[in-house]
Amino acid sequence: MTRKRLVGLAAVTAAALTMAAMPATASAEESGTTPEAYEAYLVEQVELGDTDAQETLDQYSELSDSDQEKFVTLLNDPQRGAEIGDFISDVSDIDTIDEEAYETELRKETEDGDVVLEATLNVEETETAPTTDEELSDPSARYYDRSAWYSVSDTIMRVKVTTVKIGVNYRTTATRVVKVYNGWASHRNFVPFAEFSNGPVKEWISADPANNAHAETIWQGKWNGFSWDARERIWADQSGFKGGYLK
């Protein structure tokens, strides 16, 4: 695996950050120290209107008292930051990978299965009428607008705490990609002392024979003193998701 380079906070410019907001009533350290403090932090996120926080709160509330203690211990371990910044297997040069042969890693377990890093993917498609002069010139062609996304989530004791996601919206015929509309990125973060941000999202169509719609962004993260940056990329074609990585 190509190790993520460690970055200091000084290397992260304020203009590039889109950090998750911290509640004003508790410091980051206090919110992760005890099971009660972490639950109070999640409750506050729900009250602030974060709908994703309700899912995490529900999952956390299902843990026994002893499992909540173990959860907080694992949450506070800086190793969690190292793991999410080092998810996918080694590739010597990620800019020259074989798009058609690349195998996307979907799951990694540590701490005897109590910590799981898991990738998920989804594709949606809608058949659409031709719109451009080129498309209208071929009345036999069928066109599809498609959306594909790839995400990596960190789950501790069956509680989902972070997710980073990359997606691409594009247009195809039945046999090839003809246009990329846009790429996009999003994240969720319910670790009070963790921070995530991403740079601009790039999108393109790769050259034949691959002919895939691509999107990528560079994530920067900090988890309890461990800092990392990693590239997240997705590519897809007329059949849907083809590959993705975070490294």
Coordinates of N, CA, C and O in Angstrom, one line a residue, residues 33-205:
T33 N -14.7 11.3 25.9 CA -14.1 10.7 27.0 C -14.9 9.6 27.7 O -14.3 8.6 28.1
T34 N -16.2 9.8 27.8 CA -17.0 8.9 28.5 C -18.2 8.5 27.7 O -18.6 9.2 26.8
P35 N -18.8 7.3 28.0 CA -20.0 7.0 27.2 C -21.1 8.0 27.3 O -21.8 8.3 26.3
E36 N -21.3 8.6 28.5 CA -22.4 9.6 28.7 C -22.1 10.8 27.9 O -23.0 11.4 27.3
A37 N -20.8 11.3 27.9 CA -20.5 12.5 27.1 C -20.7 12.3 25.6 O -21.1 13.2 24.9
Y38 N -20.3 11.1 25.1 CA -20.5 10.8 23.7 C -22.0 10.8 23.3 O -22.4 11.3 22.3
E39 N -22.8 10.2 24.2 CA -24.2 10.1 23.9 C -24.8 11.6 23.9 O -25.6 11.9 23.1
A40 N -24.4 12.4 24.9 CA -24.8 13.8 24.9 C -24.4 14.5 23.6 O -25.2 15.4 23.1
Y41 N -23.2 14.3 23.2 CA -22.8 14.9 21.9 C -23.7 14.5 20.7 O -24.1 15.4 19.9
L42 N -24.0 13.2 20.6 CA -24.9 12.8 19.5 C -26.3 13.4 19.7 O -26.9 13.8 18.7
V43 N -26.8 13.4 20.9 CA -28.1 14.0 21.1 C -28.1 15.5 20.6 O -29.1 16.0 20.0
E44 N -27.0 16.2 20.9 CA -27.0 17.6 20.5 C -26.9 17.7 19.0 O -27.5 18.6 18.4
Q45 N -26.2 16.8 18.3 CA -26.2 16.9 16.9 C -27.6 16.7 16.3 O -27.9 17.3 15.3
V46 N -28.3 15.7 16.9 CA -29.7 15.5 16.4 C -30.5 16.8 16.6 O -31.3 17.2 15.7
E47 N -30.4 17.4 17.8 CA -31.2 18.6 18.1 C -30.8 19.8 17.2 O -31.6 20.7 16.9
L48 N -29.5 19.7 16.7 CA -29.1 20.8 15.8 C -29.6 20.5 14.3 O -29.4 21.3 13.4
G49 N -30.3 19.4 14.1 CA -30.9 19.1 12.8 C -30.1 18.2 11.9 O -30.5 18.0 10.8
D50 N -29.1 17.5 12.5 CA -28.3 16.6 11.6 C -29.1 15.2 11.6 O -29.1 14.5 12.6
T51 N -29.7 15.0 10.5 CA -30.5 13.7 10.4 C -29.7 12.5 10.4 O -30.1 11.4 10.9
D52 N -28.4 12.5 9.9 CA -27.5 11.4 10.0 C -27.2 11.0 11.4 O -26.9 9.8 11.7
A53 N -27.1 12.0 12.3 CA -26.8 11.7 13.7 C -27.8 10.8 14.4 O -27.4 10.1 15.3
Q54 N -29.0 10.8 13.9 CA -30.0 10.0 14.6 C -29.7 8.5 14.3 O -29.9 7.7 15.2
E55 N -29.2 8.1 13.1 CA -28.8 6.8 12.9 C -27.7 6.3 13.8 O -27.8 5.2 14.4
T56 N -26.7 7.2 13.9 CA -25.6 6.8 14.8 C -26.0 6.7 16.3 O -25.6 5.9 17.0
L57 N -26.9 7.7 16.7 CA -27.4 7.6 18.1 C -28.2 6.4 18.3 O -28.0 5.7 19.4
D58 N -29.0 6.0 17.4 CA -29.8 4.7 17.5 C -28.9 3.5 17.7 O -29.1 2.6 18.5
Q59 N -27.9 3.5 16.9 CA -26.9 2.3 16.9 C -26.2 2.3 18.2 O -26.0 1.3 18.8
Y60 N -25.7 3.5 18.7 CA -25.0 3.6 19.9 C -25.9 3.2 21.1 O -25.4 2.5 22.0
S61 N -27.1 3.6 21.1 CA -28.0 3.4 22.2 C -28.3 1.9 22.4 O -28.7 1.4 23.4
E62 N -28.1 1.1 21.3 CA -28.4 -0.3 21.4 C -27.2 -1.1 22.0 O -27.4 -2.3 22.4
L63 N -26.1 -0.5 22.2 CA -25.0 -1.1 22.9 C -25.2 -1.3 24.4 O -25.8 -0.4 25.0
S64 N -24.7 -2.3 24.9 CA -24.7 -2.5 26.4 C -23.8 -1.5 27.0 O -23.0 -0.9 26.4
D65 N -23.9 -1.4 28.4 CA -23.0 -0.4 29.1 C -21.5 -0.8 28.9 O -20.7 0.1 28.7
S66 N -21.2 -2.1 28.9 CA -19.8 -2.5 28.8 C -19.4 -2.3 27.4 O -18.2 -1.9 27.1
D67 N -20.2 -2.5 26.4 CA -19.9 -2.2 25.0 C -19.7 -0.7 24.7 O -18.8 -0.3 23.9
Q68 N -20.5 0.1 25.4 CA -20.3 1.6 25.2 C -18.9 2.0 25.8 O -18.3 2.9 25.2
E69 N -18.5 1.4 26.9 CA -17.2 1.7 27.5 C -16.1 1.2 26.5 O -15.1 2.0 26.2
K70 N -16.3 0.1 25.9 CA -15.3 -0.4 24.9 C -15.3 0.5 23.6 O -14.2 0.8 23.1
F71 N -16.5 0.9 23.2 CA -16.6 1.8 22.1 C -15.8 3.1 22.3 O -15.0 3.5 21.4
V72 N -16.0 3.7 23.5 CA -15.3 5.0 23.7 C -13.8 4.8 23.8 O -13.0 5.6 23.3
T73 N -13.3 3.6 24.3 CA -11.9 3.3 24.3 C -11.3 3.2 22.9 O -10.3 3.8 22.6
L74 N -12.1 2.5 22.0 CA -11.6 2.4 20.6 C -11.7 3.7 19.9 O -10.8 4.1 19.1
L75 N -12.8 4.5 20.2 CA -12.9 5.8 19.5 C -11.8 6.7 19.8 O -11.3 7.5 18.9
N76 N -11.3 6.7 21.0 CA -10.2 7.6 21.4 C -8.8 7.2 21.0 O -7.9 7.9 21.1
D77 N -8.7 6.0 20.4 CA -7.4 5.5 20.0 C -7.0 6.1 18.6 O -7.7 6.0 17.7
P78 N -5.9 6.8 18.6 CA -5.4 7.5 17.3 C -5.3 6.5 16.2 O -5.3 6.9 15.0
Q79 N -5.2 5.2 16.5 CA -5.0 4.2 15.4 C -6.2 4.2 14.5 O -6.1 3.8 13.3
R80 N -7.4 4.6 14.9 CA -8.6 4.7 14.1 C -8.3 5.6 12.9 O -8.7 5.4 11.8
G81 N -7.6 6.7 13.1 CA -7.3 7.7 12.1 C -6.3 7.1 11.1 O -6.4 7.2 9.9
A82 N -5.3 6.3 11.6 CA -4.4 5.6 10.7 C -5.1 4.6 9.8 O -4.7 4.5 8.7
E83 N -6.1 3.9 10.3 CA -6.7 2.9 9.6 C -7.5 3.5 8.4 O -7.4 3.0 7.3
I84 N -8.3 4.5 8.7 CA -9.1 5.0 7.6 C -8.3 5.7 6.5 O -8.6 5.8 5.4
G85 N -7.1 6.2 7.0 CA -6.2 6.8 6.0 C -5.3 5.8 5.3 O -4.4 6.2 4.5
D86 N -5.5 4.5 5.5 CA -4.7 3.5 4.9 C -5.5 2.3 4.6 O -5.2 1.1 5.0
F87 N -6.6 2.5 3.9 CA -7.6 1.4 3.7 C -7.3 0.4 2.6 O -7.5 -0.8 2.8
I88 N -6.9 0.9 1.4 CA -6.9 0.1 0.3 C -5.5 -0.5 0.1 O -4.5 0.1 0.4
S89 N -5.4 -1.7 -0.5 CA -4.1 -2.4 -0.7 C -3.2 -1.6 -1.6 O -3.6 -0.7 -2.4
D90 N -1.9 -2.0 -1.6 CA -0.9 -1.2 -2.2 C -1.0 -1.3 -3.7 O -1.2 -2.3 -4.4
V91 N -0.8 -0.1 -4.3 CA -0.6 0.0 -5.8 C 0.6 0.9 -6.0 O 0.6 2.0 -5.5
S92 N 1.5 0.4 -6.8 CA 2.8 1.2 -6.9 C 2.6 2.6 -7.6 O 3.2 3.5 -7.2
D93 N 1.7 2.7 -8.5 CA 1.4 3.9 -9.2 C -0.1 4.0 -9.5 O -0.6 3.4 -10.5
I94 N -0.8 4.8 -8.7 CA -2.2 4.8 -8.8 C -2.7 5.6 -10.0 O -3.9 5.5 -10.4
D95 N -1.8 6.3 -10.7 CA -2.2 7.0 -11.9 C -2.1 6.1 -13.1 O -2.5 6.6 -14.2
T96 N -1.5 4.9 -13.0 CA -1.4 4.1 -14.2 C -2.1 2.7 -13.9 O -1.7 1.7 -14.5
I97 N -3.1 2.7 -13.0 CA -3.7 1.4 -12.8 C -4.5 0.9 -14.0 O -5.0 1.7 -14.8
D98 N -4.7 -0.4 -14.0 CA -5.6 -1.0 -15.1 C -7.0 -0.8 -14.6 O -7.5 -1.6 -13.7
E99 N -7.8 0.1 -15.2 CA -9.1 0.4 -14.7 C -10.0 -0.9 -14.8 O -10.9 -1.1 -14.0
E100 N -9.8 -1.7 -15.8 CA -10.7 -2.8 -16.0 C -10.4 -4.0 -15.2 O -11.2 -4.8 -14.9
A101 N -9.1 -4.1 -14.7 CA -8.7 -5.2 -13.9 C -8.6 -4.9 -12.4 O -8.4 -5.8 -11.6
Y102 N -8.7 -3.6 -12.0 CA -8.6 -3.2 -10.6 C -9.7 -3.9 -9.8 O -10.8 -3.9 -10.1
E103 N -9.3 -4.4 -8.6 CA -10.2 -5.0 -7.7 C -10.4 -4.1 -6.5 O -9.5 -3.8 -5.7
T104 N -11.6 -3.6 -6.3 CA -11.9 -2.7 -5.2 C -12.1 -3.4 -3.9 O -12.9 -4.4 -3.8
E105 N -11.3 -3.0 -2.9 CA -11.4 -3.7 -1.6 C -12.7 -3.1 -0.9 O -12.9 -1.9 -0.9
L106 N -13.5 -4.0 -0.4 CA -14.8 -3.6 0.2 C -14.8 -3.7 1.7 O -15.7 -3.1 2.3
R107 N -13.9 -4.4 2.4 CA -14.0 -4.6 3.8 C -12.7 -4.8 4.4 O -11.9 -5.6 3.9
K108 N -12.5 -4.2 5.6 CA -11.3 -4.5 6.4 C -11.7 -4.5 7.9 O -12.4 -3.6 8.3
E109 N -11.3 -5.5 8.6 CA -11.6 -5.6 10.0 C -10.3 -5.5 10.9 O -9.3 -6.0 10.5
T110 N -10.5 -4.8 12.0 CA -9.4 -4.8 13.0 C -10.0 -4.9 14.4 O -11.2 -5.0 14.5
E111 N -9.2 -5.0 15.4 CA -9.7 -5.2 16.8 C -10.6 -6.3 16.9 O -11.7 -6.2 17.5
D112 N -10.2 -7.5 16.3 CA -11.0 -8.7 16.4 C -12.4 -8.5 15.8 O -13.4 -9.1 16.3
G113 N -12.6 -7.6 14.8 CA -13.9 -7.4 14.2 C -14.7 -6.3 14.8 O -15.8 -6.0 14.3
D114 N -14.2 -5.7 15.9 CA -15.0 -4.6 16.5 C -14.9 -3.3 15.7 O -15.8 -2.5 15.9
V115 N -13.9 -3.2 14.9 CA -13.7 -2.0 14.1 C -13.7 -2.5 12.6 O -13.0 -3.4 12.2
V116 N -14.6 -1.9 11.8 CA -14.8 -2.4 10.4 C -14.7 -1.1 9.5 O -15.5 -0.2 9.7
L117 N -13.9 -1.2 8.5 CA -13.9 -0.2 7.5 C -14.5 -0.9 6.3 O -14.1 -1.9 5.8
E118 N -15.6 -0.3 5.8 CA -16.4 -1.0 4.7 C -16.7 0.0 3.6 O -17.2 1.1 3.9
A119 N -16.5 -0.4 2.4 CA -16.9 0.4 1.2 C -18.2 -0.1 0.7 O -18.5 -1.3 0.7
T120 N -19.0 0.9 0.3 CA -20.3 0.6 -0.3 C -20.4 1.4 -1.6 O -19.7 2.4 -1.8
L121 N -21.3 0.9 -2.5 CA -21.4 1.5 -3.8 C -22.8 1.5 -4.3 O -23.6 0.6 -3.8
N122 N -23.2 2.4 -5.2 CA -24.6 2.4 -5.7 C -24.6 3.0 -7.1 O -23.7 3.9 -7.4
V123 N -25.5 2.6 -7.9 CA -25.7 3.1 -9.2 C -27.2 3.3 -9.5 O -28.0 2.4 -9.2
E124 N -27.5 4.5 -10.0 CA -28.9 4.7 -10.4 C -28.9 5.2 -11.9 O -28.0 5.8 -12.3
E125 N -29.9 4.8 -12.6 CA -30.0 5.2 -14.0 C -31.4 5.5 -14.5 O -32.4 5.0 -13.9
T126 N -31.5 6.4 -15.5 CA -32.7 6.8 -16.0 C -32.5 6.9 -17.5 O -31.6 7.6 -18.0
E127 N -33.4 6.2 -18.3 CA -33.3 6.3 -19.8 C -33.9 7.6 -20.2 O -34.9 8.0 -19.7
T128 N -33.2 8.3 -21.0 CA -33.6 9.7 -21.4 C -33.6 9.8 -22.9 O -33.0 9.1 -23.6
A129 N -34.3 10.8 -23.3 CA -34.4 11.1 -24.8 C -33.1 11.8 -25.3 O -32.4 12.4 -24.5
P130 N -32.8 11.7 -26.5 CA -31.7 12.4 -27.1 C -31.9 13.9 -27.0 O -33.0 14.4 -27.1
T131 N -30.8 14.6 -26.8 CA -30.9 16.1 -26.5 C -30.0 16.9 -27.5 O -30.4 17.9 -28.0
T132 N -28.8 16.4 -27.8 CA -27.9 17.2 -28.6 C -28.1 16.8 -30.1 O -28.7 15.8 -30.4
D133 N -27.6 17.6 -31.0 CA -27.7 17.4 -32.4 C -27.1 16.0 -32.8 O -27.6 15.3 -33.6
E134 N -25.9 15.7 -32.1 CA -25.3 14.4 -32.4 C -26.2 13.3 -32.0 O -26.3 12.3 -32.7
E135 N -26.8 13.4 -30.8 CA -27.7 12.3 -30.4 C -28.9 12.2 -31.3 O -29.3 11.1 -31.6
L136 N -29.5 13.3 -31.7 CA -30.7 13.3 -32.5 C -30.4 12.8 -33.9 O -31.3 12.3 -34.6
S137 N -29.1 12.8 -34.3 CA -28.8 12.3 -35.6 C -28.9 10.8 -35.7 O -28.8 10.2 -36.8
D138 N -28.9 10.1 -34.6 CA -29.0 8.7 -34.5 C -30.2 8.2 -33.8 O -30.2 8.0 -32.6
P139 N -31.4 8.2 -34.5 CA -32.6 7.9 -33.8 C -32.7 6.5 -33.2 O -33.6 6.2 -32.4
S140 N -31.8 5.6 -33.6 CA -31.8 4.2 -33.1 C -31.1 4.1 -31.7 O -31.2 3.1 -31.0
A141 N -30.3 5.2 -31.4 CA -29.5 5.1 -30.1 C -30.4 5.3 -28.9 O -31.4 6.1 -29.0
R142 N -30.0 4.7 -27.8 CA -30.7 4.9 -26.5 C -29.8 5.5 -25.5 O -28.6 5.1 -25.4
Y143 N -30.2 6.5 -24.8 CA -29.3 7.3 -23.9 C -29.8 7.1 -22.4 O -31.0 7.0 -22.2
Y144 N -28.8 7.1 -21.6 CA -29.1 6.9 -20.1 C -28.3 8.0 -19.3 O -27.2 8.2 -19.6
D145 N -29.0 8.6 -18.4 CA -28.4 9.4 -17.4 C -28.1 8.5 -16.2 O -29.1 7.9 -15.6
R146 N -26.9 8.5 -15.7 CA -26.5 7.6 -14.6 C -25.8 8.4 -13.5 O -25.2 9.4 -13.7
S147 N -26.0 7.8 -12.3 CA -25.3 8.4 -11.1 C -24.7 7.2 -10.4 O -25.4 6.2 -10.0
A148 N -23.4 7.3 -10.1 CA -22.7 6.2 -9.3 C -21.9 6.9 -8.2 O -21.4 8.0 -8.3
W149 N -21.9 6.2 -7.0 CA -21.1 6.7 -5.9 C -20.4 5.6 -5.2 O -20.9 4.4 -5.2
Y150 N -19.3 5.9 -4.5 CA -18.5 5.0 -3.7 C -18.1 5.6 -2.4 O -17.7 6.8 -2.4
S151 N -18.3 4.9 -1.3 CA -18.1 5.5 0.0 C -17.3 4.5 0.9 O -17.4 3.3 0.7
V152 N -16.6 5.0 1.8 CA -15.9 4.2 2.8 C -16.3 4.7 4.2 O -16.2 5.9 4.5
S153 N -16.9 3.8 5.0 CA -17.4 4.1 6.3 C -16.6 3.4 7.4 O -16.1 2.3 7.2
D154 N -16.4 4.1 8.5 CA -15.7 3.5 9.7 C -16.8 3.2 10.7 O -17.5 4.1 11.2
T155 N -16.9 1.9 11.1 CA -17.9 1.4 12.1 C -17.2 0.8 13.3 O -16.3 0.0 13.1
I156 N -17.5 1.3 14.5 CA -16.9 0.8 15.7 C -18.1 0.2 16.5 O -19.1 0.8 16.8
M157 N -17.9 -1.1 16.9 CA -18.9 -1.8 17.7 C -20.3 -1.7 17.0 O -21.3 -1.4 17.7
R158 N -20.3 -1.8 15.7 CA -21.6 -1.7 14.9 C -22.2 -0.3 14.9 O -23.3 -0.1 14.4
V159 N -21.4 0.7 15.3 CA -21.9 2.1 15.2 C -21.1 2.8 14.1 O -19.9 2.9 14.2
K160 N -21.8 3.4 13.1 CA -21.1 4.1 12.0 C -20.8 5.5 12.5 O -21.6 6.3 12.9
V161 N -19.5 5.8 12.5 CA -19.0 7.1 13.0 C -18.5 8.0 11.9 O -18.6 9.2 12.1
T162 N -17.9 7.5 10.8 CA -17.5 8.4 9.7 C -17.8 7.8 8.4 O -17.8 6.6 8.3
T163 N -18.0 8.6 7.4 CA -18.1 8.2 6.0 C -17.5 9.3 5.1 O -17.8 10.5 5.3
V164 N -16.7 8.9 4.1 CA -16.3 9.8 3.0 C -16.8 9.2 1.7 O -16.7 8.0 1.5
K165 N -17.4 10.0 0.9 CA -18.1 9.5 -0.3 C -17.7 10.3 -1.5 O -17.5 11.6 -1.5
I166 N -17.5 9.7 -2.7 CA -17.3 10.3 -4.0 C -18.3 9.8 -5.0 O -18.6 8.6 -5.0
G167 N -18.8 10.7 -5.8 CA -19.8 10.3 -6.8 C -19.6 11.0 -8.1 O -18.9 12.0 -8.2
V168 N -20.2 10.4 -9.2 CA -20.1 11.0 -10.5 C -21.5 10.8 -11.2 O -22.1 9.8 -11.1
N169 N -21.9 11.9 -11.9 CA -23.1 11.9 -12.7 C -22.7 12.0 -14.1 O -22.0 12.9 -14.5
Y170 N -23.3 11.1 -15.0 CA -22.8 11.0 -16.3 C -23.9 10.4 -17.3 O -24.9 10.0 -16.9
R171 N -23.6 10.5 -18.6 CA -24.5 10.1 -19.6 C -23.9 9.0 -20.5 O -22.7 9.1 -20.8
T172 N -24.6 8.0 -20.9 CA -24.1 6.9 -21.7 C -25.1 6.5 -22.8 O -26.3 6.9 -22.7
T173 N -24.6 5.8 -23.8 CA -25.4 5.0 -24.7 C -25.5 3.6 -24.1 O -25.0 3.4 -22.9
A174 N -26.0 2.7 -24.8 CA -26.0 1.3 -24.3 C -24.6 0.7 -24.3 O -24.3 -0.3 -23.7
T175 N -23.6 1.4 -25.0 CA -22.3 0.8 -25.1 C -21.1 1.6 -24.7 O -20.0 1.1 -24.5
R176 N -21.3 2.9 -24.4 CA -20.2 3.8 -24.0 C -20.6 5.0 -23.2 O -21.8 5.4 -23.3
V177 N -19.7 5.6 -22.5 CA -19.9 6.9 -21.8 C -19.7 8.0 -22.8 O -18.7 8.0 -23.6
V178 N -20.6 8.9 -22.8 CA -20.6 10.0 -23.8 C -20.4 11.4 -23.1 O -20.0 12.4 -23.8
K179 N -20.7 11.5 -21.8 CA -20.6 12.8 -21.1 C -20.5 12.6 -19.6 O -21.2 11.7 -19.1
V180 N -19.7 13.4 -19.0 CA -19.7 13.5 -17.5 C -20.3 14.8 -17.1 O -19.8 15.9 -17.5
Y181 N -21.4 14.8 -16.4 CA -22.0 16.0 -16.0 C -21.3 16.7 -14.8 O -21.0 17.9 -14.9
N182 N -21.0 15.9 -13.8 CA -20.2 16.5 -12.7 C -19.8 15.4 -11.7 O -20.4 14.3 -11.7
G183 N -18.8 15.7 -10.9 CA -18.5 14.8 -9.8 C -18.8 15.5 -8.5 O -18.9 16.8 -8.4
W184 N -18.9 14.8 -7.4 CA -19.3 15.4 -6.1 C -18.7 14.6 -5.0 O -18.4 13.4 -5.1
A185 N -18.6 15.2 -3.8 CA -18.0 14.5 -2.6 C -18.8 15.0 -1.4 O -19.3 16.1 -1.4
S186 N -18.9 14.1 -0.4 CA -19.6 14.4 0.8 C -19.0 13.6 1.9 O -18.3 12.6 1.7
H187 N -19.3 14.0 3.2 CA -18.8 13.2 4.3 C -19.8 13.3 5.5 O -20.5 14.3 5.6
R188 N -19.7 12.4 6.4 CA -20.4 12.5 7.7 C -19.3 12.2 8.8 O -18.5 11.3 8.6
N189 N -19.4 12.9 9.9 CA -18.4 12.7 10.9 C -19.0 12.8 12.3 O -19.5 13.9 12.7
F190 N -19.1 11.7 13.0 CA -19.6 11.8 14.4 C -18.5 11.3 15.4 O -18.8 10.5 16.3
V191 N -17.3 11.8 15.1 CA -16.2 11.7 16.1 C -15.8 13.1 16.5 O -15.3 13.9 15.7
P192 N -16.1 13.5 17.7 CA -15.9 14.9 18.1 C -14.6 15.5 17.9 O -14.4 16.7 17.6
F193 N -13.5 14.7 18.0 CA -12.2 15.2 17.9 C -11.6 14.8 16.5 O -10.3 14.9 16.3
A194 N -12.4 14.4 15.5 CA -11.9 14.1 14.2 C -12.4 15.2 13.2 O -13.4 15.9 13.4
E195 N -11.6 15.5 12.2 CA -11.9 16.5 11.2 C -11.7 16.0 9.8 O -10.7 15.2 9.6
F196 N -12.5 16.3 8.9 CA -12.4 15.9 7.5 C -12.7 17.1 6.6 O -13.6 17.9 6.9
S197 N -11.9 17.2 5.6 CA -12.1 18.2 4.5 C -11.7 17.6 3.2 O -11.0 16.6 3.1
N198 N -12.2 18.3 2.1 CA -11.7 17.8 0.8 C -11.5 18.9 -0.1 O -12.1 20.0 0.0
G199 N -10.6 18.7 -1.1 CA -10.3 19.7 -2.1 C -11.3 19.6 -3.2 O -12.3 18.9 -3.2
P200 N -11.1 20.4 -4.3 CA -12.0 20.4 -5.5 C -12.2 19.0 -6.0 O -11.3 18.1 -6.0
V201 N -13.4 18.7 -6.5 CA -13.7 17.4 -7.2 C -13.4 17.5 -8.7 O -13.9 18.5 -9.3
K202 N -12.6 16.6 -9.2 CA -12.3 16.6 -10.6 C -13.1 15.5 -11.3 O -13.4 14.5 -10.7
E203 N -13.4 15.7 -12.6 CA -14.1 14.7 -13.3 C -13.6 14.6 -14.7 O -13.2 15.6 -15.3
W204 N -13.7 13.4 -15.4 CA -13.2 13.3 -16.7 C -13.7 11.9 -17.3 O -14.2 11.1 -16.5
I205 N -13.5 11.7 -18.6 CA -13.7 10.4 -19.2 C -12.4 9.9 -19.6 O -11.6 10.6 -20.3

